[in-house]
């Protein structure tokens, strides 16, 4: 038997017991006549003591040669520790060792395996198995497990059935590129890895499964943005015979349950906001509502003077920064530089200080008097002591810029408290979205999303105005879930494909199976998918999803530990009927 107890288990009540422990040597202290070893496993750390007087010579000798991360097994007696360590659960005791076996030696690890490590990100990723021995990483993985168990239990109790869907499939359009897998047996043909199980879950509804979920890997070949993974996990869900309201209620229930179970936070009904309102008030379809700084539109109160920048703008929009009048000139200048960075792209920023004495001082005093500025303050709800920041230009662009500034300021002012949870349903998304690159409308969610009842006709006259039965669940400024009520009849689906620019032949080739299925009694249905990695990170009070994935890829989509992607050898390429014509 390798062990009688774990390294996190022994307490004062075990004193005088003979125990056997196994684990890794975290650290050793050798005073010659006395040697201490911290022995670690998943459950904790226990201190071992070897001493000249009470430990045999041969055991002392082995102990003196133990290196960091050696795997050992010891047998000994639990004794009371002379200097207790109240910071360790096992800090009252230590093990006086009588036998020791080295189960495996270890090279010196490339970084220290402690809570705080000296290893940089790249090194830790290359030796991820060592990183996982560190408590913070290990605890994140265990935390993730807790969240997924809570999800499974909750949904299972609500009669959802977890069904696996295939990974080797045909393209599902979720707006990214597919990862493809060549088929050896069908030369020149390829599978696509699912961007989501979307069509399969809809077919499960046609199949009468009624309530489906799956904790499932999805694959999207996108240009990688910070903290995105090419493979990620969704809690994918679908229900039959439901309206939007049923979906919102069911998954608000799940989210509330998770927050309660995992974070001990009780939330009342989640607020809801339409997409249009979110864009108008926050310039963003996933607003962080833990703090205010709502947008105030200044066109009416700022476009009547000689300031041509504002007069020419489609939208003049502002936020009031609480306490922002305390910013120095230098701080304001650096905010102006910040909005002018290419990533944000504003041409400049006008500001107005709201002094404690009720007077105003703006960067455009030449054009606006105290009465004008008072109106700005009224529209933006600015109080004495605040700072009004104004951007102007093309409405869509300027909203995005001001939204970025709002988030930056919230970060700077410490308004994004990770212990506070502010969920929000954003509903009534547009069905279509104009794509500048291809000069045509794309499905905003995906092509299976149903327009709102009665809006189908609008498609012909004003496609951009059609709203969908589509919704996102936002938590602390992150989209944690999104879904829709689906089209469930062949005609509407065909019409949709037509509007999205598929010829009937293309639609049939790609999605014939779904439209066929719709002819055999497809029930009304709808669903949602949560991004599990992000959800876990937020519940864990952190922002980086990589910290909650056992073996993540880096920012260039590489697994630096196994060194993937990698070239194939010639034989393998030939077997797959693939020829590479790479330009060197
Ligand atoms: N398949 C969608 C997605 O991955 C979610 C859904 O509509 O249920 O975003």
XYZ file of C-alpha atoms and ligand atoms in Angstrom:
593
model
C 0.000 0.000 0.000
C 1.495 3.311 -1.081
C -0.265 5.393 1.525
C -2.565 5.242 4.506
C -3.363 8.956 4.428
C -3.040 11.902 2.085
C -0.662 14.779 2.740
C -3.496 17.091 3.652
C -5.160 14.876 6.185
C -3.224 14.439 9.399
C -4.071 16.483 12.496
C -3.255 16.504 16.210
C -5.765 13.694 16.821
C -3.519 11.393 14.787
C -0.542 11.829 17.133
C 1.236 8.530 17.882
C -0.302 6.826 14.874
C 1.944 5.009 12.419
C 1.246 6.214 8.921
C 2.503 5.759 5.381
C 2.553 8.732 3.017
C 3.542 9.189 -0.616
C 4.157 12.311 -2.611
C 6.609 14.808 -4.039
C 9.443 16.490 -2.199
C 8.531 20.153 -2.227
C 11.547 21.266 -0.268
C 14.193 20.000 2.125
C 16.086 21.657 4.947
C 19.216 19.820 6.009
C 20.954 20.718 9.251
C 23.117 17.570 9.164
C 21.775 16.066 12.365
C 18.233 16.915 11.383
C 16.468 16.972 8.028
C 13.024 18.347 7.285
C 11.122 17.556 4.116
C 7.857 19.077 2.930
C 5.932 16.290 1.241
C 3.247 17.357 -1.228
C 0.347 15.758 -3.031
C -2.952 17.079 -4.411
C -4.396 17.305 -0.916
C -1.718 19.302 0.827
C 1.713 19.341 2.385
C 2.952 17.395 5.406
C 6.240 18.015 7.149
C 8.540 15.014 7.577
C 11.345 14.959 10.095
C 14.437 12.772 10.059
C 16.809 13.106 13.016
C 20.122 11.547 13.948
C 18.905 10.272 17.283
C 15.637 8.703 16.291
C 16.127 7.827 12.619
C 18.381 5.011 11.397
C 21.590 5.867 9.628
C 20.540 4.336 6.313
C 17.289 6.305 6.279
C 19.209 9.496 7.208
C 21.472 8.873 4.282
C 18.643 8.526 1.786
C 16.973 11.605 3.247
C 20.106 13.660 2.803
C 20.083 12.918 -0.909
C 16.464 13.780 -1.658
C 16.064 16.433 -4.312
C 13.129 18.637 -5.204
C 10.266 16.757 -6.876
C 11.596 13.306 -6.007
C 8.661 10.949 -5.527
C 8.971 9.171 -2.198
C 7.099 6.931 0.157
C 7.648 7.173 3.898
C 6.424 5.364 6.959
C 6.681 6.951 10.363
C 4.917 8.156 13.477
C 2.778 11.243 13.732
C 4.284 13.484 16.412
C 3.438 16.903 17.763
C 5.349 19.682 16.095
C 7.486 21.869 18.319
C 6.955 25.033 16.344
C 3.452 24.782 14.990
C 2.469 26.407 11.713
C -1.053 27.830 11.951
C -1.019 28.603 8.222
C -0.944 24.928 7.305
C -3.883 22.567 7.919
C -1.333 19.911 8.926
C 0.762 22.480 10.810
C 0.265 20.952 14.263
C 2.040 17.710 13.464
C 4.998 16.209 11.665
C 6.026 12.674 10.736
C 9.048 11.173 12.407
C 10.197 8.953 9.571
C 11.409 5.414 10.103
C 11.368 4.129 6.535
C 11.807 5.889 3.229
C 11.669 4.619 -0.355
C 12.524 6.693 -3.372
C 9.830 5.773 -5.896
C 11.256 7.997 -8.590
C 13.927 10.621 -8.897
C 13.436 13.965 -10.573
C 15.546 16.390 -12.501
C 15.665 19.799 -10.886
C 12.451 21.443 -12.118
C 12.907 24.452 -14.398
C 10.904 26.662 -12.044
C 9.927 26.544 -8.394
C 6.784 24.597 -7.713
C 5.313 26.880 -5.092
C 2.257 29.122 -4.978
C 4.406 31.995 -6.198
C 6.749 30.705 -8.852
C 9.773 32.165 -10.578
C 8.707 30.543 -13.862
C 7.531 32.786 -16.701
C 4.394 31.958 -18.680
C 6.215 30.268 -21.588
C 8.262 28.023 -19.368
C 5.254 27.031 -17.310
C 3.305 26.170 -20.475
C 6.145 24.011 -21.789
C 6.197 22.121 -18.501
C 2.505 22.365 -17.849
C 2.512 19.048 -15.918
C 4.830 20.691 -13.398
C 2.740 23.841 -13.336
C -0.295 21.689 -12.509
C 1.533 20.522 -9.368
C 1.310 24.127 -8.146
C -1.612 24.787 -5.865
C -3.162 27.754 -7.714
C -3.299 25.855 -11.018
C -4.479 22.653 -9.379
C -7.204 24.510 -7.502
C -8.430 26.176 -10.671
C -8.855 22.777 -12.311
C -10.678 21.431 -9.285
C -12.827 24.560 -9.289
C -13.705 23.924 -12.928
C -14.678 20.382 -12.031
C -17.002 21.712 -9.316
C -18.665 24.060 -11.771
C -19.192 21.347 -14.400
C -20.565 18.957 -11.776
C -22.989 21.624 -10.589
C -24.074 22.225 -14.187
C -24.548 18.508 -14.868
C -26.476 17.912 -11.675
C -28.727 20.909 -12.141
C -29.593 20.216 -15.756
C -29.970 16.502 -15.192
C -32.411 17.205 -12.377
C -34.400 19.397 -14.745
C -34.728 16.408 -17.139
C -32.011 17.461 -19.552
C -30.171 14.543 -21.136
C -26.487 14.808 -22.018
C -26.001 13.492 -25.534
C -22.701 13.344 -27.375
C -22.614 14.602 -30.932
C -19.865 13.861 -33.455
C -16.644 15.792 -33.891
C -15.982 14.732 -37.467
C -18.703 16.613 -39.291
C -19.432 19.105 -42.013
C -19.160 22.850 -41.596
C -21.506 24.566 -39.106
C -21.591 28.288 -39.683
C -20.914 30.128 -36.428
C -18.983 32.884 -38.120
C -15.455 31.494 -37.932
C -13.357 29.298 -40.182
C -13.466 25.540 -39.756
C -10.616 23.341 -38.683
C -10.617 20.546 -41.204
C -9.541 16.916 -41.071
C -8.585 15.118 -44.286
C -10.235 11.763 -44.845
C -7.809 8.965 -45.786
C -10.555 6.726 -47.091
C -12.174 9.428 -49.180
C -9.326 10.992 -51.062
C -9.666 14.728 -51.485
C -12.500 14.959 -48.959
C -12.473 16.573 -45.560
C -14.388 16.586 -42.348
C -14.811 19.832 -40.444
C -14.536 19.959 -36.669
C -17.692 21.480 -35.170
C -17.716 25.190 -34.412
C -20.637 24.111 -32.250
C -23.049 21.162 -32.236
C -25.756 23.528 -33.498
C -27.333 21.433 -36.264
C -27.041 18.197 -34.288
C -28.810 19.585 -31.274
C -31.598 20.791 -33.521
C -31.815 17.303 -35.027
C -32.032 15.888 -31.492
C -35.117 18.065 -31.029
C -36.560 16.666 -34.264
C -35.669 13.283 -32.766
C -37.860 14.048 -29.751
C -35.109 14.298 -27.096
C -36.945 17.361 -25.782
C -34.208 18.658 -23.463
C -30.570 18.235 -24.426
C -27.289 19.470 -23.040
C -23.681 18.645 -23.598
C -20.430 19.879 -22.128
C -18.605 19.863 -25.388
C -15.464 20.972 -27.176
C -15.943 23.390 -30.066
C -13.327 24.403 -32.601
C -13.010 27.754 -34.337
C -10.168 28.785 -36.573
C -10.194 32.482 -35.856
C -7.501 35.070 -35.818
C -6.550 34.756 -32.223
C -7.393 37.592 -29.967
C -6.002 37.808 -26.484
C -7.411 35.109 -24.285
C -9.177 33.122 -27.002
C -8.561 29.447 -27.540
C -8.974 27.661 -30.892
C -10.639 24.825 -29.000
C -12.911 25.738 -26.145
C -15.749 24.223 -24.170
C -19.429 25.042 -24.306
C -22.331 24.073 -22.132
C -24.552 23.512 -25.133
C -28.310 23.289 -24.568
C -31.503 22.921 -26.577
C -35.179 22.558 -25.676
C -38.286 21.707 -27.689
C -41.706 23.366 -27.362
C -40.293 26.544 -25.902
C -40.505 30.260 -26.430
C -37.769 32.744 -25.665
C -39.227 33.301 -22.216
C -38.867 29.608 -21.309
C -35.218 29.569 -22.318
C -34.424 32.765 -20.426
C -36.097 31.443 -17.285
C -34.484 28.019 -17.438
C -30.947 29.290 -17.925
C -31.320 32.200 -15.577
C -32.153 29.425 -13.107
C -28.962 27.562 -13.971
C -26.816 30.682 -13.660
C -28.422 31.659 -10.375
C -27.880 28.138 -9.073
C -24.186 28.261 -10.009
C -23.648 31.627 -8.358
C -25.365 30.334 -5.235
C -23.658 26.960 -5.128
C -20.178 28.073 -6.174
C -19.953 31.640 -4.903
C -22.612 31.755 -2.210
C -24.159 34.746 -3.955
C -27.936 35.046 -4.081
C -29.239 37.048 -7.004
C -32.733 38.213 -7.743
C -34.256 38.295 -11.237
C -31.728 39.245 -13.885
C -32.332 42.604 -15.546
C -33.051 42.612 -19.275
C -32.161 45.146 -21.895
C -32.731 45.247 -25.621
C -29.760 45.227 -27.937
C -30.694 48.729 -29.145
C -30.790 50.062 -25.607
C -27.451 48.440 -24.734
C -25.822 50.024 -27.761
C -27.321 53.420 -26.988
C -26.520 53.419 -23.281
C -23.202 51.591 -23.282
C -22.040 51.412 -26.908
C -21.700 47.705 -26.437
C -23.846 44.581 -26.654
C -22.276 43.159 -23.503
C -22.256 46.048 -21.067
C -20.689 45.758 -17.650
C -23.431 47.127 -15.429
C -21.517 46.864 -12.158
C -20.989 50.587 -12.555
C -22.808 53.510 -14.207
C -21.213 55.978 -16.612
C -24.093 55.594 -19.037
C -23.789 57.414 -22.329
C -25.444 60.783 -22.789
C -26.054 61.914 -26.362
C -25.182 65.578 -26.794
C -26.243 66.272 -30.397
C -29.114 68.483 -29.338
C -27.169 70.471 -26.789
C -23.830 70.699 -28.594
C -24.543 71.067 -32.281
C -25.851 74.620 -32.347
C -22.523 76.434 -31.954
C -19.550 77.054 -34.226
C -17.619 73.987 -33.218
C -17.414 72.274 -36.597
C -16.059 68.972 -35.259
C -19.320 68.420 -33.377
C -21.500 69.942 -36.070
C -20.201 67.524 -38.659
C -20.500 64.483 -36.446
C -23.289 61.956 -36.782
C -23.152 61.459 -33.025
C -21.757 63.499 -30.146
C -21.736 61.277 -27.100
C -20.333 61.562 -23.597
C -19.877 59.914 -20.243
C -19.434 61.504 -16.892
C -16.586 60.042 -14.882
C -17.362 60.028 -11.160
C -14.756 62.050 -9.284
C -12.903 62.611 -12.566
C -12.355 66.291 -11.906
C -9.536 65.233 -9.631
C -7.561 64.027 -12.663
C -4.545 66.190 -13.355
C -4.038 67.802 -16.738
C -1.406 65.161 -17.386
C -3.817 62.345 -16.567
C -6.434 63.796 -18.892
C -3.843 64.163 -21.645
C -2.913 60.543 -21.258
C -6.612 59.588 -21.544
C -6.744 61.598 -24.768
C -3.673 59.734 -26.029
C -5.330 56.505 -24.987
C -8.455 57.086 -27.088
C -6.269 58.121 -30.019
C -4.361 54.822 -30.026
C -5.011 52.907 -33.249
C -6.744 50.114 -31.272
C -9.379 52.630 -30.127
C -9.174 55.003 -33.050
C -10.773 58.252 -31.831
C -9.548 61.461 -33.427
C -9.565 63.333 -30.151
C -11.520 63.884 -26.977
C -13.275 66.945 -25.645
C -13.628 67.178 -21.885
C -15.378 69.313 -19.356
C -14.411 69.596 -15.709
C -17.336 69.923 -13.305
C -15.915 71.930 -10.437
C -17.054 71.466 -6.855
C -18.369 75.056 -6.812
C -20.780 74.313 -9.668
C -18.733 76.004 -12.398
C -17.481 74.258 -15.522
C -14.204 74.356 -17.402
C -14.068 72.652 -20.768
C -11.459 72.144 -23.459
C -13.798 73.957 -25.865
C -14.655 77.030 -23.772
C -14.249 79.121 -26.899
C -17.483 77.655 -28.266
C -19.559 76.791 -25.231
C -20.631 78.889 -22.257
C -21.665 77.856 -18.760
C -25.294 77.356 -19.822
C -24.274 74.973 -22.603
C -21.989 73.016 -20.319
C -24.671 72.788 -17.663
C -26.817 71.060 -20.271
C -24.023 68.603 -21.023
C -23.868 67.869 -17.315
C -27.605 67.360 -17.197
C -27.621 64.924 -20.117
C -24.678 62.902 -18.760
C -25.891 63.122 -15.168
C -22.594 64.714 -14.133
C -22.222 65.928 -10.560
C -19.804 68.526 -9.183
C -16.442 66.774 -8.985
C -16.996 64.727 -12.143
C -15.333 64.900 -15.521
C -17.321 64.761 -18.752
C -15.534 63.020 -21.642
C -16.979 63.635 -25.103
C -16.302 61.828 -28.365
C -17.865 62.517 -31.743
C -18.026 61.059 -35.225
C -19.668 58.122 -36.971
C -22.296 56.750 -34.592
C -21.207 53.105 -34.583
C -17.537 53.875 -34.352
C -17.848 56.526 -31.692
C -20.031 54.284 -29.530
C -17.395 51.558 -29.673
C -14.676 54.077 -28.796
C -16.562 55.532 -25.860
C -17.380 52.043 -24.656
C -13.666 51.208 -24.645
C -12.954 54.408 -22.722
C -15.705 53.602 -20.229
C -14.155 50.204 -19.507
C -10.658 51.661 -19.273
C -11.831 54.284 -16.784
C -13.741 51.707 -14.739
C -10.568 49.644 -14.502
C -8.549 52.711 -13.536
C -11.077 53.719 -10.884
C -11.339 50.175 -9.494
C -15.032 49.861 -10.350
C -14.758 46.325 -11.715
C -14.996 44.358 -8.513
C -14.485 40.646 -9.310
C -16.460 39.654 -6.208
C -19.552 41.446 -7.454
C -21.767 39.733 -10.017
C -23.967 41.723 -12.359
C -25.769 39.532 -14.898
C -27.823 40.986 -17.713
C -29.916 39.511 -20.514
C -29.488 41.355 -23.765
C -32.463 40.530 -25.987
C -33.928 41.411 -29.387
C -30.708 41.214 -31.340
C -30.898 42.159 -34.994
C -31.304 39.108 -37.215
C -28.743 40.338 -39.716
C -25.570 42.300 -39.613
C -24.037 44.231 -42.477
C -20.575 43.037 -43.386
C -18.403 45.775 -44.894
C -15.887 43.317 -46.290
C -18.262 41.165 -48.310
C -20.793 43.946 -48.803
C -23.752 41.887 -47.751
C -25.835 40.864 -44.762
C -24.698 38.011 -42.534
C -26.658 36.218 -39.851
C -25.774 38.004 -36.626
C -26.183 34.876 -34.516
C -26.358 32.044 -37.036
C -28.579 31.210 -40.026
C -30.906 28.978 -37.970
C -32.137 31.845 -35.822
C -35.769 32.763 -36.157
C -36.895 36.317 -36.883
C -39.355 37.754 -34.390
C -42.924 36.780 -35.210
C -44.414 38.993 -37.878
C -41.066 40.420 -38.985
C -40.355 38.016 -41.818
C -41.903 40.417 -44.335
C -39.532 43.199 -43.284
C -36.693 41.126 -44.700
C -37.634 42.235 -48.193
C -37.880 45.945 -47.412
C -35.545 46.699 -44.522
C -33.449 43.634 -43.649
C -31.227 45.513 -41.187
C -34.253 46.352 -39.025
C -35.452 42.765 -38.557
C -35.101 41.651 -34.977
C -34.473 38.069 -33.952
C -35.577 35.940 -31.071
C -31.939 35.932 -30.053
C -30.435 36.681 -26.655
C -27.122 36.844 -24.855
C -26.440 36.408 -21.186
C -23.852 38.921 -20.051
C -21.981 38.692 -16.770
C -19.731 41.533 -15.650
C -19.198 42.763 -19.190
C -18.553 39.336 -20.678
C -20.862 37.414 -22.947
C -21.135 34.128 -21.095
C -23.950 32.643 -23.163
C -25.936 33.207 -26.303
C -28.724 31.529 -28.152
C -31.945 31.860 -30.050
C -35.303 30.426 -30.939
C -34.774 28.524 -34.166
C -36.518 28.373 -37.465
C -38.307 25.011 -37.583
C -39.935 24.925 -40.988
C -38.327 24.262 -44.298
C -39.766 27.269 -46.135
C -38.541 29.877 -43.681
C -35.151 28.203 -43.468
C -34.876 28.187 -47.262
C -35.882 31.848 -47.370
C -33.243 32.626 -44.785
C -30.511 30.891 -46.752
C -31.670 32.815 -49.779
C -31.331 36.155 -47.971
C -27.904 35.151 -46.752
C -26.799 34.651 -50.322
C -26.833 30.868 -50.582
C -28.125 29.541 -53.893
C -30.721 26.770 -53.437
C -28.085 24.267 -54.623
C -25.531 25.483 -52.084
C -28.123 25.476 -49.318
C -29.136 21.948 -50.197
C -25.543 20.719 -50.420
C -24.632 22.180 -47.028
C -27.825 21.965 -45.035
C -30.087 19.653 -47.014
C -30.108 17.202 -44.091
C -31.561 19.842 -41.768
C -34.196 21.034 -44.207
C -35.123 17.425 -44.925
C -35.511 16.835 -41.200
C -37.758 19.879 -40.908
C -40.193 18.108 -43.245
C -40.745 15.316 -40.756
C -42.463 17.137 -37.953
C -39.829 19.381 -36.389
C -41.127 20.812 -33.089
C -40.668 24.489 -32.263
C -37.348 24.677 -30.438
C -34.611 26.942 -29.177
C -31.519 26.913 -27.059
C -28.417 28.531 -25.766
C -24.738 27.796 -25.318
C -22.539 29.028 -22.491
C -18.802 29.466 -22.853
C -17.651 27.254 -20.012
C -14.029 28.426 -19.873
C -15.013 32.071 -19.467
C -17.870 31.283 -17.077
C -15.528 29.327 -14.826
C -12.935 32.104 -14.907
C -15.511 34.747 -13.954
C -17.006 32.630 -11.161
C -13.431 32.106 -9.995
C -13.024 35.890 -9.862
C -10.395 35.897 -12.602
C -10.203 37.067 -16.180
C -7.842 34.676 -17.928
C -9.479 31.537 -19.288
C -6.102 29.896 -19.851
C -5.698 29.582 -16.102
C -8.711 27.280 -15.988
C -7.744 24.993 -18.865
C -5.478 22.041 -18.118
C -3.516 22.175 -21.361
C -4.197 25.488 -23.083
C -2.746 26.810 -26.301
C -0.735 29.996 -26.376
C -1.669 33.252 -28.084
C -0.533 31.946 -31.448
C -2.688 28.837 -31.101
C 0.276 26.574 -30.355
C 0.587 23.899 -27.755
C 4.182 24.538 -26.755
C 4.355 21.426 -24.597
C 3.619 18.863 -27.285
C 4.746 21.260 -30.019
C 1.616 21.309 -32.130
C 0.697 22.039 -34.854
C 3.520 20.162 -36.574
C 4.310 19.035 -40.112
C 3.252 15.557 -41.252
C 5.757 13.207 -42.772
C 5.665 12.358 -46.449
C 4.025 8.951 -46.079
C 1.224 10.357 -43.985
C 0.621 13.135 -46.486
C 0.515 10.631 -49.320
C -1.898 8.394 -47.472
C -4.167 11.402 -47.081
C -3.761 12.308 -50.738
C -2.399 15.682 -49.671
C 0.258 17.591 -51.496
C 1.918 20.563 -49.971
C 3.077 23.385 -52.152
C 4.483 25.623 -49.493
C 6.431 28.587 -50.663
C 9.589 28.760 -48.641
N -24.553 27.437 -31.368
C -24.626 28.749 -30.785
C -23.218 29.238 -30.464
O -22.274 28.476 -30.453
C -25.432 28.772 -29.525
C -26.867 28.556 -29.752
O -27.474 29.214 -30.602
O -27.444 27.742 -29.001
O -23.058 30.408 -30.186
